XYZ file of C-alpha atoms in Angstrom:
773
model
C 80.929 63.970 88.821
C 84.757 63.338 88.129
C 85.903 64.582 91.288
C 88.983 62.534 92.454
C 88.092 61.272 96.081
C 91.040 61.982 98.808
C 91.891 58.605 99.951
C 92.792 57.676 96.145
C 94.495 60.876 95.231
C 98.432 59.501 93.910
C 100.507 60.759 96.539
C 102.444 63.270 94.603
C 99.800 67.298 95.117
C 102.881 69.557 94.479
C 103.335 67.732 91.214
C 99.892 68.122 89.985
C 100.299 71.612 90.585
C 102.934 71.841 88.483
C 102.061 73.050 84.551
C 104.397 71.360 81.758
C 105.783 74.453 80.920
C 107.247 74.842 84.927
C 108.347 71.054 85.035
C 110.313 71.202 81.612
C 111.542 74.701 83.000
C 112.677 73.192 86.181
C 114.512 70.342 84.245
C 116.330 72.497 82.317
C 117.687 74.464 84.739
C 118.955 71.769 87.392
C 120.743 69.982 83.883
C 122.337 73.634 83.348
C 123.212 73.699 86.696
C 124.705 70.241 87.166
C 126.902 71.085 83.455
C 128.099 74.342 85.101
C 128.926 73.092 88.376
C 131.106 70.037 86.508
C 132.557 72.469 84.249
C 133.671 74.641 87.465
C 134.733 71.199 88.600
C 137.502 70.524 86.056
C 138.315 74.278 85.681
C 139.769 73.578 88.863
C 137.220 75.737 91.088
C 135.191 73.522 93.404
C 133.941 75.573 95.770
C 132.471 77.491 93.415
C 130.908 73.986 92.090
C 129.683 72.817 95.453
C 127.750 75.875 95.201
C 126.253 75.291 92.513
C 125.561 71.961 93.120
C 123.810 72.896 96.995
C 121.716 75.447 95.379
C 119.927 73.340 93.020
C 119.894 70.168 96.085
C 117.540 73.285 97.562
C 115.766 74.017 94.930
C 114.547 70.267 94.724
C 114.281 69.842 98.446
C 112.093 72.868 99.203
C 109.422 71.638 96.872
C 109.453 67.636 98.328
C 109.688 68.594 102.107
C 106.039 71.076 101.647
C 105.289 68.337 99.890
C 105.840 65.762 103.042
C 104.483 68.410 104.713
C 101.107 68.122 103.700
C 101.055 64.627 102.941
C 102.008 64.235 106.856
C 98.906 66.926 107.544
C 96.520 64.634 105.465
C 97.692 61.343 107.598
C 99.298 60.494 104.454
C 103.163 58.576 104.789
C 104.552 57.920 101.545
C 107.836 57.284 99.806
C 108.129 61.486 99.059
C 109.795 61.085 102.537
C 112.325 59.205 101.311
C 113.012 61.746 98.078
C 113.388 64.817 101.135
C 116.080 63.316 103.416
C 117.841 61.655 100.604
C 118.337 65.066 99.607
C 118.749 66.409 103.110
C 121.281 63.466 103.547
C 123.148 64.952 100.709
C 123.598 68.200 101.834
C 124.560 66.414 105.924
C 127.543 65.082 104.135
C 128.710 67.745 101.443
C 127.979 65.170 98.997
C 126.618 67.994 96.370
C 126.993 66.339 93.432
C 124.895 63.432 94.251
C 122.019 66.089 95.726
C 122.283 67.937 92.610
C 122.453 65.106 90.169
C 118.886 63.242 92.741
C 117.622 66.947 91.964
C 117.674 66.660 88.135
C 116.528 63.139 88.167
C 113.181 63.423 90.434
C 112.583 66.937 88.102
C 113.139 64.335 84.581
C 111.521 61.574 86.828
C 108.618 64.160 87.445
C 108.478 65.458 83.921
C 108.813 61.795 81.546
C 105.688 60.320 84.266
C 103.572 63.780 83.823
C 104.491 63.437 79.847
C 103.161 59.638 80.427
C 99.835 60.368 82.260
C 99.218 62.680 79.400
C 99.604 60.612 76.293
C 98.508 58.078 77.936
C 94.846 59.390 79.233
C 95.063 62.448 75.894
C 92.204 60.257 75.078
C 89.703 59.981 77.536
C 90.514 63.886 77.703
C 89.610 64.435 74.076
C 86.080 62.846 74.719
C 85.870 65.307 78.094
C 87.221 68.207 75.596
C 84.368 67.695 72.931
C 81.741 67.480 74.865
C 78.957 69.869 73.501
C 77.861 72.484 75.438
C 75.063 74.648 73.392
C 72.862 73.721 70.710
C 70.756 75.440 67.878
C 67.419 75.303 68.077
C 64.672 76.315 65.641
C 62.191 78.976 66.883
C 58.473 77.790 67.005
C 57.885 81.619 65.097
C 61.030 81.016 62.813
C 64.690 81.724 63.215
C 67.765 79.980 65.160
C 68.464 80.363 68.935
C 71.537 79.207 70.278
C 70.642 77.481 73.802
C 72.216 75.759 76.921
C 72.441 71.858 75.846
C 70.261 71.705 79.374
C 67.633 72.794 77.698
C 67.161 70.762 75.022
C 63.920 68.724 75.217
C 62.624 65.856 73.496
C 60.757 66.805 70.371
C 63.144 69.895 69.656
C 64.058 70.642 66.509
C 67.854 71.361 65.710
C 70.108 72.826 63.801
C 73.212 70.981 63.170
C 76.180 73.200 61.702
C 79.161 71.299 59.373
C 81.537 70.450 61.718
C 79.575 70.499 64.716
C 78.926 67.620 67.568
C 75.529 66.516 67.399
C 74.425 67.763 70.157
C 71.421 65.030 71.433
C 70.572 61.698 70.460
C 67.754 61.987 67.607
C 67.024 61.554 64.695
C 67.719 63.600 60.520
C 65.489 64.819 59.442
C 67.725 65.257 55.897
C 70.545 63.348 54.214
C 73.334 63.790 56.405
C 77.202 62.870 56.467
C 78.417 62.161 59.821
C 81.737 60.703 61.305
C 81.255 58.479 63.586
C 84.934 57.441 65.359
C 84.606 59.573 68.437
C 81.809 57.351 69.320
C 82.343 53.935 67.202
C 85.674 53.943 66.707
C 84.734 53.618 62.847
C 87.332 55.686 60.723
C 85.138 55.569 57.195
C 82.167 58.281 57.116
C 78.628 57.698 57.225
C 75.764 58.544 55.560
C 72.134 59.157 57.341
C 68.614 59.408 55.199
C 65.875 61.393 56.237
C 64.107 59.551 59.170
C 67.335 57.480 61.027
C 68.440 57.963 63.935
C 72.004 59.303 65.003
C 74.013 59.363 68.012
C 74.915 62.225 69.826
C 79.157 63.346 69.930
C 79.221 61.693 66.429
C 80.345 64.978 63.807
C 78.373 66.483 61.166
C 81.081 66.120 57.921
C 79.016 67.180 55.579
C 76.407 70.515 54.974
C 74.193 71.167 58.238
C 71.214 69.203 58.606
C 68.261 69.563 60.723
C 67.672 67.548 63.873
C 64.662 65.928 66.115
C 65.727 65.657 69.539
C 64.451 61.824 70.741
C 66.480 62.452 74.160
C 67.535 65.606 76.376
C 71.204 66.163 76.483
C 71.879 63.855 79.951
C 70.240 60.882 78.586
C 71.684 61.186 75.599
C 74.838 58.551 74.465
C 77.631 61.008 74.692
C 76.767 61.980 78.156
C 77.226 58.551 79.375
C 80.223 57.845 77.264
C 81.830 61.253 79.319
C 80.858 60.822 82.448
C 82.629 56.775 82.507
C 85.607 58.670 80.692
C 85.236 61.169 83.985
C 84.915 58.208 86.321
C 88.037 56.043 84.111
C 90.172 58.933 85.216
C 88.961 59.735 88.827
C 89.270 55.803 89.831
C 92.293 53.692 90.646
C 92.696 49.890 89.865
C 93.586 47.061 92.138
C 97.188 46.597 91.042
C 97.683 50.840 91.302
C 96.642 50.510 94.996
C 98.608 47.924 95.920
C 101.606 49.404 95.066
C 100.343 51.727 96.950
C 100.566 49.567 100.110
C 103.662 48.207 98.993
C 105.073 52.215 98.799
C 103.864 52.198 102.609
C 105.827 48.494 103.613
C 109.059 50.479 101.014
C 109.210 53.655 103.611
C 109.877 51.298 107.145
C 112.037 48.780 105.591
C 114.088 51.735 103.292
C 114.760 53.418 106.463
C 115.791 50.416 108.542
C 118.342 49.390 105.527
C 120.091 52.922 105.921
C 119.956 52.401 109.688
C 121.722 49.129 109.854
C 123.958 50.937 106.940
C 125.461 53.143 109.155
C 124.996 51.960 112.109
C 127.263 48.744 110.645
C 130.056 50.707 109.075
C 129.418 53.914 111.176
C 129.548 55.861 107.921
C 126.735 57.717 107.241
C 127.451 58.367 103.859
C 126.098 54.709 103.831
C 122.832 55.417 104.499
C 122.469 58.677 102.645
C 123.527 56.461 99.356
C 121.169 53.382 100.578
C 118.356 56.729 100.764
C 119.395 58.148 97.187
C 119.191 54.600 95.424
C 115.488 54.248 97.007
C 113.456 57.270 95.856
C 110.847 55.618 93.684
C 108.054 58.037 92.600
C 108.316 57.846 89.390
C 108.491 53.828 89.698
C 105.379 53.561 91.883
C 103.502 55.495 89.366
C 104.389 53.279 86.510
C 101.977 51.186 87.265
C 98.836 53.275 87.297
C 100.617 55.208 83.911
C 100.215 51.310 82.478
C 97.171 50.708 83.669
C 95.326 54.021 81.880
C 97.164 53.975 78.885
C 95.114 50.693 78.842
C 91.970 52.577 79.401
C 93.173 54.840 76.206
C 93.541 51.736 74.054
C 90.315 50.419 74.665
C 88.576 53.926 74.251
C 90.415 53.904 70.723
C 88.422 50.681 70.206
C 85.090 51.575 70.914
C 85.471 50.470 74.333
C 84.702 52.848 77.615
C 85.823 50.896 80.710
C 84.111 53.164 83.894
C 87.526 53.254 85.672
C 91.420 50.952 86.514
C 90.131 48.299 88.451
C 87.092 47.297 85.535
C 89.945 46.838 83.114
C 92.056 44.758 85.721
C 89.190 42.845 86.324
C 88.559 42.255 82.597
C 92.239 41.208 82.515
C 91.751 38.982 85.045
C 88.836 36.992 83.653
C 88.090 33.771 83.191
C 83.983 33.394 82.595
C 81.930 35.058 80.234
C 78.034 34.953 80.340
C 76.153 36.193 77.086
C 73.159 37.124 76.372
C 71.810 36.147 73.289
C 69.773 38.696 71.186
C 71.563 41.898 70.129
C 74.650 40.570 71.756
C 75.576 37.064 69.740
C 73.430 38.050 67.183
C 72.365 41.458 65.769
C 68.839 42.487 67.736
C 67.075 43.424 64.207
C 65.276 41.534 62.791
C 64.882 41.140 58.697
C 62.500 38.947 56.618
C 64.296 36.212 55.852
C 61.726 34.406 53.095
C 58.008 35.281 52.138
C 56.067 32.310 51.892
C 52.625 32.718 49.674
C 49.533 31.420 48.999
C 49.267 29.756 45.626
C 48.878 32.116 43.098
C 50.005 35.338 45.088
C 52.995 37.674 44.722
C 55.524 38.059 47.655
C 56.625 41.704 47.336
C 52.876 42.427 47.257
C 52.167 40.412 50.268
C 55.692 42.311 51.700
C 54.545 45.574 50.529
C 50.458 45.139 52.521
C 52.427 44.340 55.844
C 54.788 47.010 56.006
C 52.159 49.653 54.926
C 50.099 48.892 57.991
C 53.061 48.387 60.091
C 54.456 51.561 59.461
C 52.830 53.063 62.776
C 53.752 50.577 64.727
C 56.094 51.088 67.068
C 56.947 46.929 67.512
C 60.488 45.939 66.928
C 58.975 43.287 64.174
C 57.358 46.000 62.143
C 59.999 48.115 61.798
C 62.452 45.082 60.494
C 59.221 44.626 57.730
C 59.074 48.118 56.565
C 63.011 48.137 56.577
C 62.684 45.436 53.880
C 60.262 46.762 52.135
C 62.089 50.010 51.693
C 65.112 47.908 50.784
C 63.501 46.315 48.111
C 62.695 49.715 46.581
C 58.642 48.849 47.186
C 56.213 51.997 47.500
C 54.582 52.177 50.597
C 51.242 53.052 50.994
C 49.450 55.386 53.714
C 47.610 52.988 55.688
C 43.947 53.574 56.742
C 42.207 52.858 60.019
C 44.656 50.784 61.732
C 43.695 49.586 65.322
C 47.152 47.266 67.014
C 45.998 44.446 69.764
C 48.493 43.993 71.400
C 50.004 40.029 71.409
C 48.090 39.928 68.301
C 48.822 42.125 65.504
C 47.688 45.393 63.541
C 44.709 45.895 61.162
C 44.062 48.402 58.437
C 42.997 49.545 55.430
C 45.646 49.361 52.515
C 44.270 50.984 49.058
C 41.000 50.056 50.018
C 42.040 46.373 51.189
C 41.404 45.213 54.917
C 45.025 43.929 55.713
C 45.645 42.392 59.642
C 49.527 41.198 60.100
C 50.261 39.516 63.333
C 49.379 36.264 64.593
C 46.960 33.465 62.867
C 44.387 31.528 64.897
C 42.609 28.363 64.139
C 43.371 25.863 61.207
C 46.153 26.235 59.084
C 45.653 25.899 55.373
C 48.633 23.407 53.871
C 50.761 25.460 52.666
C 50.709 27.874 55.830
C 51.126 24.636 58.024
C 54.249 23.876 56.380
C 55.381 27.245 55.927
C 55.392 27.128 60.073
C 56.774 24.156 60.195
C 59.909 25.619 57.716
C 60.222 28.397 60.563
C 60.720 26.342 63.551
C 62.529 23.882 62.096
C 65.099 26.815 60.883
C 64.380 28.991 64.763
C 62.591 31.701 62.338
C 59.437 33.915 64.005
C 56.359 33.974 61.948
C 54.451 37.281 61.561
C 51.106 36.013 59.256
C 49.354 38.346 56.901
C 46.010 37.997 55.860
C 42.445 39.741 54.725
C 39.006 39.356 54.351
C 39.531 36.000 52.971
C 42.186 34.611 54.863
C 45.774 34.115 55.572
C 47.492 35.435 51.782
C 51.273 34.895 52.842
C 53.723 34.289 55.907
C 57.017 35.920 56.995
C 59.770 34.265 58.304
C 62.023 36.980 60.600
C 65.227 35.615 61.467
C 67.926 37.353 64.069
C 70.935 36.304 62.483
C 73.791 35.624 64.077
C 76.334 38.150 64.332
C 79.132 37.144 61.546
C 82.156 38.269 63.846
C 80.679 35.830 66.877
C 82.174 32.789 66.525
C 86.099 33.754 66.080
C 85.306 36.514 68.753
C 84.997 33.140 71.225
C 87.569 31.953 69.557
C 89.571 35.192 70.423
C 88.215 35.300 73.839
C 89.218 31.940 75.014
C 92.845 32.581 73.219
C 92.992 35.572 75.047
C 92.153 33.552 78.619
C 88.520 32.897 78.745
C 88.141 29.442 79.994
C 83.898 28.965 79.992
C 81.563 30.765 77.875
C 77.947 30.966 78.688
C 74.969 31.978 77.360
C 71.709 33.053 78.959
C 68.768 33.756 76.973
C 65.150 34.472 77.612
C 64.131 32.779 73.705
C 62.886 29.516 73.045
C 65.801 26.188 73.746
C 65.553 25.085 69.704
C 66.597 28.739 68.738
C 69.349 29.151 71.692
C 70.315 25.945 70.916
C 71.350 26.694 67.023
C 73.245 29.546 67.999
C 74.554 27.821 70.691
C 75.874 25.975 68.442
C 77.188 28.042 65.799
C 78.569 30.339 67.962
C 81.218 27.657 70.107
C 79.413 28.006 74.019
C 80.217 25.837 76.299
C 77.089 26.075 78.107
C 73.049 26.866 77.611
C 70.241 28.319 79.709
C 67.507 29.354 77.806
C 63.857 30.076 78.115
C 65.770 32.067 81.658
C 63.701 35.011 83.370
C 65.980 38.320 84.403
C 66.278 36.840 87.746
C 67.796 33.676 86.806
C 70.221 34.926 84.768
C 71.237 37.416 88.006
C 71.290 34.049 89.949
C 73.615 31.800 87.046
C 76.001 35.749 86.911
C 76.053 35.228 90.776
C 77.081 31.614 90.901
C 79.484 32.259 88.500
C 80.878 34.832 89.885
C 81.827 32.273 92.919
C 84.020 30.029 90.672
C 85.459 32.460 88.637
C 86.390 36.414 88.028
C 83.181 36.485 85.529
C 81.879 39.136 82.980
C 78.354 39.567 81.296
C 77.448 40.985 78.286
C 73.841 41.627 77.361
C 71.668 44.837 75.696
C 68.824 45.035 76.650
C 66.789 46.166 80.210
C 66.090 43.066 81.162
C 69.896 42.712 81.772
C 70.657 45.519 83.895
C 70.377 42.907 87.147
C 72.942 40.573 85.657
C 75.293 42.944 84.740
C 75.628 44.595 87.848
C 76.029 41.415 89.295
C 78.802 40.665 87.138
C 82.089 41.348 88.095
C 82.756 43.425 84.778
C 79.378 44.560 83.420
C 79.232 44.446 79.583
C 76.558 46.615 77.722
C 76.155 46.515 74.212
C 75.598 50.474 73.488
C 75.270 51.028 70.777
C 71.814 49.229 70.004
C 71.066 48.652 73.866
C 69.124 50.651 77.006
C 70.046 53.111 79.244
C 69.852 50.822 81.593
C 72.095 48.649 81.077
C 74.576 50.733 79.875
C 73.867 53.061 83.356
C 74.555 49.882 85.540
C 77.467 48.317 83.263
C 81.575 48.999 84.267
C 82.088 49.009 80.266
C 80.132 49.888 76.909
C 80.947 48.785 73.980
C 79.895 52.366 72.164
C 80.139 49.735 68.519
C 77.726 47.907 67.929
C 81.029 45.230 67.223
C 81.150 42.206 69.279
C 84.536 41.701 68.219
C 85.958 44.488 70.237
C 85.171 42.574 73.424
C 87.844 40.582 72.467
C 90.192 43.761 71.815
C 89.314 44.565 75.059
C 90.315 41.832 76.913
C 93.518 41.471 74.962
C 94.225 45.027 75.424
C 93.435 45.091 79.476
C 95.689 41.520 80.012
C 98.852 43.349 77.880
C 98.220 46.267 80.902
C 97.987 44.187 83.361
C 100.952 42.723 82.495
C 103.257 45.255 81.759
C 101.899 47.115 84.973
C 103.060 43.982 86.881
C 106.236 43.463 85.218
C 107.492 47.532 86.142
C 106.507 47.396 89.983
C 107.937 44.123 90.275
C 111.296 44.338 87.963
C 111.291 48.479 88.598
C 111.296 47.502 93.110
C 113.729 44.259 92.786
C 116.415 46.164 90.918
C 115.607 49.206 93.310
C 116.383 46.539 96.373
C 119.355 45.373 95.021
C 121.229 48.654 94.640
C 120.311 49.089 98.093
C 121.398 46.409 98.984
C 125.157 47.322 97.245
C 125.110 50.792 98.721
C 124.364 49.486 102.304
C 127.423 47.473 101.729
C 129.438 50.898 100.695
C 129.400 49.234 97.075
C 127.675 52.578 95.633
C 128.609 55.944 96.880
C 125.628 58.370 96.227
C 126.696 59.995 93.154
C 126.547 56.862 91.359
C 123.516 55.341 92.998
C 121.849 58.568 92.068
C 122.461 57.828 88.321
C 121.392 54.573 88.867
C 118.631 54.878 90.639
C 116.745 57.645 88.604
C 117.606 55.472 85.218
C 115.284 52.261 86.683
C 113.152 54.941 87.222
C 112.705 56.312 83.471
C 113.498 51.894 81.953
C 110.124 51.716 83.886
C 108.142 54.459 82.870
C 109.666 54.048 79.452
C 107.964 49.956 80.229
C 104.624 50.990 81.009
C 103.875 53.078 77.808
C 104.499 49.299 76.433
C 101.185 49.555 76.971
C 99.863 51.861 74.816
C 100.404 49.147 71.643
C 100.945 45.605 71.245
C 99.021 42.764 72.895
C 96.527 42.606 69.819
C 96.090 39.444 68.425
C 94.151 40.855 65.231
C 95.965 40.540 62.084
C 96.217 43.887 60.041
C 94.431 44.517 56.680
C 95.611 47.024 54.143
C 93.052 49.444 53.479
C 92.555 48.759 49.722
C 91.918 44.615 51.499
C 89.147 46.431 53.617
C 87.108 48.194 50.588
C 87.421 44.156 49.228
C 86.061 43.385 51.878
C 83.115 45.597 52.366
C 82.167 45.720 48.407
C 81.517 41.991 48.342
C 80.106 41.775 51.962
C 77.620 44.043 50.385
C 76.771 42.154 47.665
C 75.577 39.329 49.882
C 72.814 40.924 50.158
C 71.912 40.169 46.228
C 73.220 36.744 46.653
C 70.670 36.153 49.826
C 67.878 37.479 47.520
C 68.506 34.385 45.052
C 68.485 32.609 47.528
C 65.072 32.936 49.248
C 63.792 32.715 45.366
C 66.332 28.917 44.954
C 64.446 28.057 47.879
C 61.475 28.490 46.720
C 61.370 27.148 43.518
C 62.600 23.818 44.934
C 59.541 23.980 47.216
C 57.782 24.224 44.064
C 59.422 21.665 42.228
C 58.778 18.864 45.588
C 55.183 20.267 45.475
C 53.885 20.856 42.377
C 56.326 19.501 39.523
C 53.459 19.398 37.207
C 52.488 22.810 37.532
C 52.813 25.955 34.817
C 54.847 28.438 36.871
C 57.403 25.420 37.390
C 59.135 26.054 34.540
C 59.198 29.983 34.148
C 59.862 30.074 37.996
C 63.316 27.407 37.475
C 64.298 29.581 34.405
C 64.261 32.515 36.225
C 65.792 31.475 39.272
C 68.775 29.634 36.824
C 68.901 32.858 35.234
C 69.666 35.201 38.928
C 72.056 32.705 39.588
C 73.919 32.469 36.328
C 73.959 36.653 36.255
C 74.087 37.504 39.580
C 75.664 34.519 41.767
C 78.132 33.200 39.299
C 79.994 36.465 38.877
C 80.074 37.239 42.301
C 81.913 33.878 43.222
C 84.322 34.461 40.176
C 84.878 38.267 41.303
C 85.670 37.116 44.600
C 88.131 34.118 43.484
C 89.854 37.192 41.431
C 89.633 39.469 43.618
C 89.439 39.063 47.262
C 91.048 36.038 47.630
C 94.399 36.579 46.278
C 94.057 39.751 48.471
C 93.399 37.695 51.771
C 96.293 35.576 51.583
C 99.136 38.605 53.044
C 96.121 38.784 56.439
C 95.387 35.250 56.088
C 99.583 33.995 56.290
C 99.068 32.245 53.141
C 97.464 31.460 50.022
C 95.976 28.118 51.276
C 93.952 29.794 54.000
C 91.334 30.690 51.590
C 91.465 27.333 49.247
C 88.587 25.530 51.067
C 85.886 28.392 50.614
C 87.832 28.096 46.975
C 86.786 24.574 46.585
C 82.854 25.928 47.836
C 83.001 28.348 44.260
C 83.462 24.748 42.499
C 80.820 22.821 43.648
C 78.494 25.941 43.622
C 79.246 26.443 39.958
C 79.063 22.355 39.535
C 75.173 22.533 41.004
C 73.893 25.721 39.025
C 75.862 23.886 35.409
C 73.782 21.019 36.776
C 70.475 23.086 37.492
C 70.775 24.442 33.930
C 71.470 20.878 32.113
C 67.962 19.574 33.360
C 66.458 23.017 32.170
C 67.682 22.363 28.727
C 66.590 18.461 28.772
C 63.338 19.680 29.576
C 63.196 22.317 26.744
C 60.131 24.793 26.842
C 57.598 22.683 29.566
C 57.966 22.085 33.273
C 60.854 19.230 34.338
C 59.703 15.655 33.545
C 58.995 13.582 36.383
C 62.122 11.540 35.891
C 63.759 15.146 36.511
C 62.789 15.354 39.321
C 64.120 13.846 42.198
C 68.258 15.039 40.761
C 66.938 18.113 40.220
C 65.339 18.800 43.194
C 69.017 17.520 44.999
C 70.451 19.829 42.923
C 68.129 23.139 44.086
C 68.366 21.511 47.763
C 71.962 20.875 47.523
C 72.664 24.083 45.905
C 70.923 26.176 48.934
C 72.644 24.895 51.394
C 75.709 25.188 50.243
C 75.225 28.593 49.155
C 74.165 29.805 52.973
C 76.820 27.328 54.333
C 79.522 29.179 51.857
C 78.069 32.613 53.107
C 78.381 32.163 56.560
C 81.537 30.961 56.513
C 82.851 34.125 54.422
C 81.473 36.425 56.658
C 83.039 34.550 60.205
C 85.963 34.201 58.740
C 86.932 36.912 56.126
C 84.637 39.778 56.124
C 84.310 40.495 60.280
C 88.533 40.997 59.888
C 87.297 44.749 58.739
C 88.742 47.217 61.081
């Protein structure tokens, strides 16, 4: 693993044997030799000057000739032969200064390109160098032992000390503070509570903690990243192979042109001048430097691309196929709403359901448990728990029989309305019941990623002209996501085979990218020109067949990768075409006798240096995203966190509106209205007012002007107007329920506020909160 195939090794074996210190030492020695020779020449000691310059030429000729012989022995024929002929020709025609300048400039180009490659691959090398090789394991009888990483087994209890790299995927046994930047690209420290999962490769930024291994080393997250990094440094892009083929054609062209210049003029010095100008080893390495620079940059953005060929294809992509669940949506369902039977308690229904589901491995069970803990509900330990696949879980909580899952038979009126609401909203329903029947329904939602629509827009701006969503979900649910994100086509209820077939069809028409996160996406990822796996949450099978892995759970990093890939490819092509064009032009002048060998040496090496420096431009630029100041990011984080509280109020608002619509004369109606109005005035309106004062002015710079937030400010005005309208009705109703004549307008205000608030939150999350780095 990580070994370069012989046919893919660049034609520079000698250079790779030299350390940076020897390269820069040789450059310094040759430069000093040229300068000393120049001093002797101006002092009138031209013989001594020629001797020093000749020695410098021979010092460069010997390793170049040895490199060429090694290539010929391996049946390779590259541009190194031109350098050998140029140096030898300079000695034959006694152009010792030209030979010395060629030697110095070759050393300059070699040192510069070596530095450029080291700089470009710095981030990829860093991944390899920091890979853990051992782990500390607790002994069964007490104590801690250090073991090789490959001996870690699933279930082992490990110890991760301060500053250690987490060796394998696992769950933390106590609270931990982690630096996940090497894996996710996120610079901020994150906290993990006991029982939460943690990926290998992250760094312990706090006190030591215990870790229960859930995967062995070979199957863990960081091992997969290291494999991708090794492959990324071992293979070359198609554009680089194109440059190699171009070099193979360039050598005979150079020899023919040099021969014609000598034959037509009778001056061998012209042939030497052509050879001097046509020494393009550093020039031809500008293309891999640009591509590897792109690989390095996307790695820093949290995208591991398998090789330069995949990056080059990503830069030429025109069609994107994307799975829905876990890709355009978060892939982590949450309890969006709890509906209870008349007289029921929402928190109690959620507590009972989550208590029973604690032992279930189902993704919906995890969502219920997480939601209950987020609300601070005290979960009980269930007993007599049984699970029937496809039907649900049954158990006793505090002595009470509780069933969670599917519901059979005729539904009560309240339950029928809850099911209809779920179907209209594209949500899943988990029914909660006891011995007497259903007592509540929990509506689960897998929300669209806040950055999904913005990411699709950026991908279109980057050149992707067609976006297709493929999913196995129901058409109604899929259509809602498709409309929210803005795709061109939709394929719902499709099997893995149908996904693969669709990817194959699209790939026949254009370079195609497929993005997915599940095991069922693996065949489609393998079929696409570039398969991208959501590695932060996806299955190992998807990451294994993918050409790129998003190591951070953010879809916008895919847009970053496409923009960087196009930028790197554009610079690589520019470096090759412009540099070779300038070299050919200089060769024509040399063949015509207008460019002597010494001047040609300076000119040619100047071209090489400029082109390599141009290739290094791929280390920056190309991204369309706006920089957001750190203090503005803090504000975005803060107000994004407050949206959870606002959504809790929204759930109560919708339930209250339904109560007013169905039972306006109920004794519960008045208290419910007053409670929701209190929460609106004490929690929602202060949040909106603070955004208006602090967040929106801070966004004027990143968004370009104050006008960018003007429509959202208008939303704040409408939210306050509707809250005041509800308050006015409450004042008129007094201590009792609303009067019959108030109900229509009150319902309009309640449902209108629900719609405006939901739209407002979604717009903020898409347009503003997705700007967070």
